[in-house]
Amino acid sequence: MARALALATVCLLAAGLSSTATQGLFGAPPANAPADNAEPATPPAALPPAENKPAAPVRPGSPTAVVKPFYEHAGLELDPAQRSHFADPAKSVLDKSDALRKSGQGECLDPNMALDNAAYDRAEIDKSLKTIEAVKGDEAKVVVAFVVAGNPHRLEWKLKKIDDDWKITDLLSVTGEWALSQYQCE
């Protein structure tokens, strides 16, 4: 059954279907987050077990390759040295957060947004982490799902190709119903 689901997922992505078609695999986006359609939010769908198969290699330069380091190093998304991986609106929010922090007025963003603000347990996340990538022209989405303390988490990274490089334009938590682009760091 899991192999059939994996094959169906690959076929959907290879066929270049819209994000609406692939949402059935991971559920719909939150009602209050920016979305490509107006479908109501649904609870996150569980991902099938990996069946002890190694993950497919990540293609260098792919949208998934841009997102992957944020799961290897907790809090990396807030590191100003990583800002070259972002474009607006995400970059503007992160820059405003940096300015607020430097001014001494506090923090605007949670320190582990890529982990949906869940407790960081590297072994548990590595064991359950699943990604799926969909590219349509110069836009892409990478959906990431993982389980921490028995709670499923699902995030959607939106990317845009700029000067032949993929840049992150937004990060949405489907389970937490928040979007980076919606933060007001002022």
Tab-separated table of C-alpha atoms in Angstrom:
chain	number	residue	atom	x	y	z
A	1	MET	CA	0.000	0.000	0.000
A	2	ALA	CA	2.785	2.451	0.936
A	3	ARG	CA	4.592	1.717	-2.337
A	4	ALA	CA	1.416	2.396	-4.301
A	5	LEU	CA	0.964	5.701	-2.465
A	6	ALA	CA	4.582	6.673	-3.137
A	7	LEU	CA	4.178	5.798	-6.827
A	8	ALA	CA	0.940	7.809	-7.017
A	9	THR	CA	2.702	10.787	-5.411
A	10	VAL	CA	5.538	10.661	-7.937
A	11	CYS	CA	3.045	10.370	-10.792
A	12	LEU	CA	1.078	13.387	-9.550
A	13	LEU	CA	4.203	15.491	-9.304
A	14	ALA	CA	5.589	14.279	-12.620
A	15	ALA	CA	2.326	15.157	-14.304
A	16	GLY	CA	2.781	18.713	-13.036
A	17	LEU	CA	-0.619	18.874	-11.415
A	18	SER	CA	-1.543	21.948	-9.416
A	19	SER	CA	-0.980	22.233	-5.704
A	20	THR	CA	-4.669	21.483	-5.236
A	21	ALA	CA	-4.162	17.943	-6.516
A	22	THR	CA	-1.126	17.293	-4.340
A	23	GLN	CA	-2.804	18.761	-1.246
A	24	GLY	CA	-4.818	15.580	-0.908
A	25	LEU	CA	-1.590	13.872	0.140
A	26	PHE	CA	-0.774	16.377	2.859
A	27	GLY	CA	-4.122	18.072	3.614
A	28	ALA	CA	-5.227	21.607	2.821
A	29	PRO	CA	-3.480	24.830	3.918
A	30	PRO	CA	-4.747	26.670	6.980
A	31	ALA	CA	-7.760	28.902	6.470
A	32	ASN	CA	-5.952	32.059	7.573
A	33	ALA	CA	-2.699	31.502	5.668
A	34	PRO	CA	-2.151	32.752	2.126
A	35	ALA	CA	-3.144	29.988	-0.256
A	36	ASP	CA	-3.536	29.351	-3.953
A	37	ASN	CA	-7.161	28.321	-3.531
A	38	ALA	CA	-10.048	28.760	-1.145
A	39	GLU	CA	-10.410	25.182	0.111
A	40	PRO	CA	-11.255	24.911	3.818
A	41	ALA	CA	-8.564	23.704	6.171
A	42	THR	CA	-8.531	20.037	7.097
A	43	PRO	CA	-6.546	18.182	9.742
A	44	PRO	CA	-3.075	17.164	8.575
A	45	ALA	CA	-2.848	13.813	6.858
A	46	ALA	CA	-0.389	11.300	8.247
A	47	LEU	CA	2.440	10.286	5.960
A	48	PRO	CA	3.022	6.599	5.231
A	49	PRO	CA	5.896	4.837	7.007
A	50	ALA	CA	9.206	4.824	5.154
A	51	GLU	CA	9.495	0.998	5.048
A	52	ASN	CA	13.202	1.288	5.876
A	53	LYS	CA	14.018	2.621	2.403
A	54	PRO	CA	16.696	5.289	2.041
A	55	ALA	CA	15.375	8.670	0.968
A	56	ALA	CA	15.895	9.672	-2.626
A	57	PRO	CA	18.982	11.850	-3.013
A	58	VAL	CA	18.322	15.570	-3.034
A	59	ARG	CA	19.290	17.185	-6.332
A	60	PRO	CA	21.827	19.996	-5.823
A	61	GLY	CA	20.251	23.362	-6.566
A	62	SER	CA	16.694	22.013	-6.232
A	63	PRO	CA	14.056	23.660	-4.027
A	64	THR	CA	14.394	20.752	-1.585
A	65	ALA	CA	18.172	21.345	-1.415
A	66	VAL	CA	17.482	24.965	-0.389
A	67	VAL	CA	15.081	23.873	2.386
A	68	LYS	CA	17.051	20.872	3.707
A	69	PRO	CA	19.675	22.806	5.765
A	70	PHE	CA	16.909	24.353	7.881
A	71	TYR	CA	16.175	20.833	9.185
A	72	GLU	CA	19.822	20.015	9.768
A	73	HIS	CA	20.463	23.100	11.941
A	74	ALA	CA	17.684	24.336	14.241
A	75	GLY	CA	17.050	28.079	14.056
A	76	LEU	CA	19.059	28.573	10.858
A	77	GLU	CA	16.198	30.537	9.266
A	78	LEU	CA	16.828	33.403	11.715
A	79	ASP	CA	20.574	33.614	10.992
A	80	PRO	CA	21.247	36.830	9.041
A	81	ALA	CA	24.038	34.996	7.188
A	82	GLN	CA	21.328	32.857	5.568
A	83	ARG	CA	19.365	35.823	4.215
A	84	SER	CA	20.663	35.190	0.666
A	85	HIS	CA	18.343	32.150	0.558
A	86	PHE	CA	15.264	34.357	0.968
A	87	ALA	CA	13.288	36.779	-1.194
A	88	ASP	CA	10.304	38.988	-0.407
A	89	PRO	CA	7.973	38.795	1.369
A	90	ALA	CA	9.915	36.426	3.679
A	91	LYS	CA	13.171	38.388	3.417
A	92	SER	CA	11.484	41.652	4.458
A	93	VAL	CA	9.953	40.046	7.550
A	94	LEU	CA	13.283	38.472	8.530
A	95	ASP	CA	15.131	41.779	7.993
A	96	LYS	CA	12.577	43.617	10.168
A	97	SER	CA	12.973	40.946	12.843
A	98	ASP	CA	16.768	41.435	12.754
A	99	ALA	CA	16.338	45.218	13.143
A	100	LEU	CA	13.960	44.762	16.072
A	101	ARG	CA	16.375	42.372	17.808
A	102	LYS	CA	19.340	44.758	17.245
A	103	SER	CA	17.342	47.666	18.688
A	104	GLY	CA	16.960	45.729	21.946
A	105	GLN	CA	13.164	45.831	21.741
A	106	GLY	CA	12.783	42.060	21.742
A	107	GLU	CA	12.106	39.194	19.410
A	108	CYS	CA	9.425	39.051	16.753
A	109	LEU	CA	9.840	35.506	15.445
A	110	ASP	CA	10.027	32.157	17.179
A	111	PRO	CA	13.523	30.641	17.202
A	112	ASN	CA	12.595	27.402	15.417
A	113	MET	CA	10.038	28.275	12.754
A	114	ALA	CA	11.183	25.483	10.424
A	115	LEU	CA	10.222	23.037	13.179
A	116	ASP	CA	6.779	24.627	13.608
A	117	ASN	CA	7.982	25.837	17.027
A	118	ALA	CA	8.068	22.242	18.303
A	119	ALA	CA	10.693	21.007	20.741
A	120	TYR	CA	13.864	20.142	18.871
A	121	ASP	CA	14.624	16.421	18.962
A	122	ARG	CA	17.031	15.772	16.088
A	123	ALA	CA	16.737	11.968	16.205
A	124	GLU	CA	12.936	12.019	16.275
A	125	ILE	CA	12.720	14.564	13.451
A	126	ASP	CA	15.288	12.745	11.299
A	127	LYS	CA	13.346	9.499	11.769
A	128	SER	CA	10.022	10.944	10.657
A	129	LEU	CA	10.987	13.761	8.241
A	130	LYS	CA	9.339	13.507	4.825
A	131	THR	CA	9.459	16.029	1.982
A	132	ILE	CA	7.700	16.411	-1.311
A	133	GLU	CA	8.569	18.968	-3.956
A	134	ALA	CA	6.384	20.443	-6.689
A	135	VAL	CA	7.791	22.791	-9.326
A	136	LYS	CA	5.675	24.785	-11.728
A	137	GLY	CA	7.686	27.130	-13.942
A	138	ASP	CA	9.681	29.510	-11.768
A	139	GLU	CA	7.689	28.722	-8.613
A	140	ALA	CA	8.008	25.752	-6.299
A	141	LYS	CA	6.645	24.350	-3.069
A	142	VAL	CA	8.368	21.990	-0.702
A	143	VAL	CA	6.024	20.376	1.801
A	144	VAL	CA	7.760	19.036	4.904
A	145	ALA	CA	6.113	16.727	7.419
A	146	PHE	CA	7.513	15.270	10.629
A	147	VAL	CA	6.395	14.032	14.044
A	148	VAL	CA	7.634	15.354	17.403
A	149	ALA	CA	6.377	13.887	20.694
A	150	GLY	CA	3.624	12.068	18.805
A	151	ASN	CA	2.334	15.292	17.225
A	152	PRO	CA	2.424	15.584	13.425
A	153	HIS	CA	3.688	18.833	11.917
A	154	ARG	CA	3.436	19.977	8.320
A	155	LEU	CA	5.005	23.064	6.762
A	156	GLU	CA	4.968	24.448	3.255
A	157	TRP	CA	7.947	26.338	1.892
A	158	LYS	CA	7.211	28.563	-1.106
A	159	LEU	CA	10.098	29.319	-3.418
A	160	LYS	CA	10.686	31.364	-6.547
A	161	LYS	CA	13.488	31.051	-9.073
A	162	ILE	CA	15.425	34.318	-9.181
A	163	ASP	CA	18.568	34.619	-11.327
A	164	ASP	CA	18.705	30.806	-11.688
A	165	ASP	CA	18.621	30.242	-7.909
A	166	TRP	CA	15.679	29.110	-5.791
A	167	LYS	CA	14.800	31.644	-3.082
A	168	ILE	CA	12.357	31.106	-0.202
A	169	THR	CA	9.475	33.584	-0.410
A	170	ASP	CA	7.330	32.254	2.430
A	171	LEU	CA	7.030	29.566	5.080
A	172	LEU	CA	3.584	28.398	6.164
A	173	SER	CA	2.666	26.077	9.006
A	174	VAL	CA	-0.326	24.018	8.000
A	175	THR	CA	-0.647	22.521	11.484
A	176	GLY	CA	0.044	25.755	13.381
A	177	GLU	CA	-1.928	27.954	10.988
A	178	TRP	CA	0.671	30.709	10.646
A	179	ALA	CA	2.704	32.161	7.786
A	180	LEU	CA	6.022	33.977	7.966
A	181	SER	CA	4.718	36.612	5.551
A	182	GLN	CA	1.928	37.498	7.989
A	183	TYR	CA	4.257	38.495	10.839
A	184	GLN	CA	4.469	42.224	11.576
A	185	CYS	CA	7.954	42.794	12.986
A	186	GLU	CA	7.900	46.522	13.733
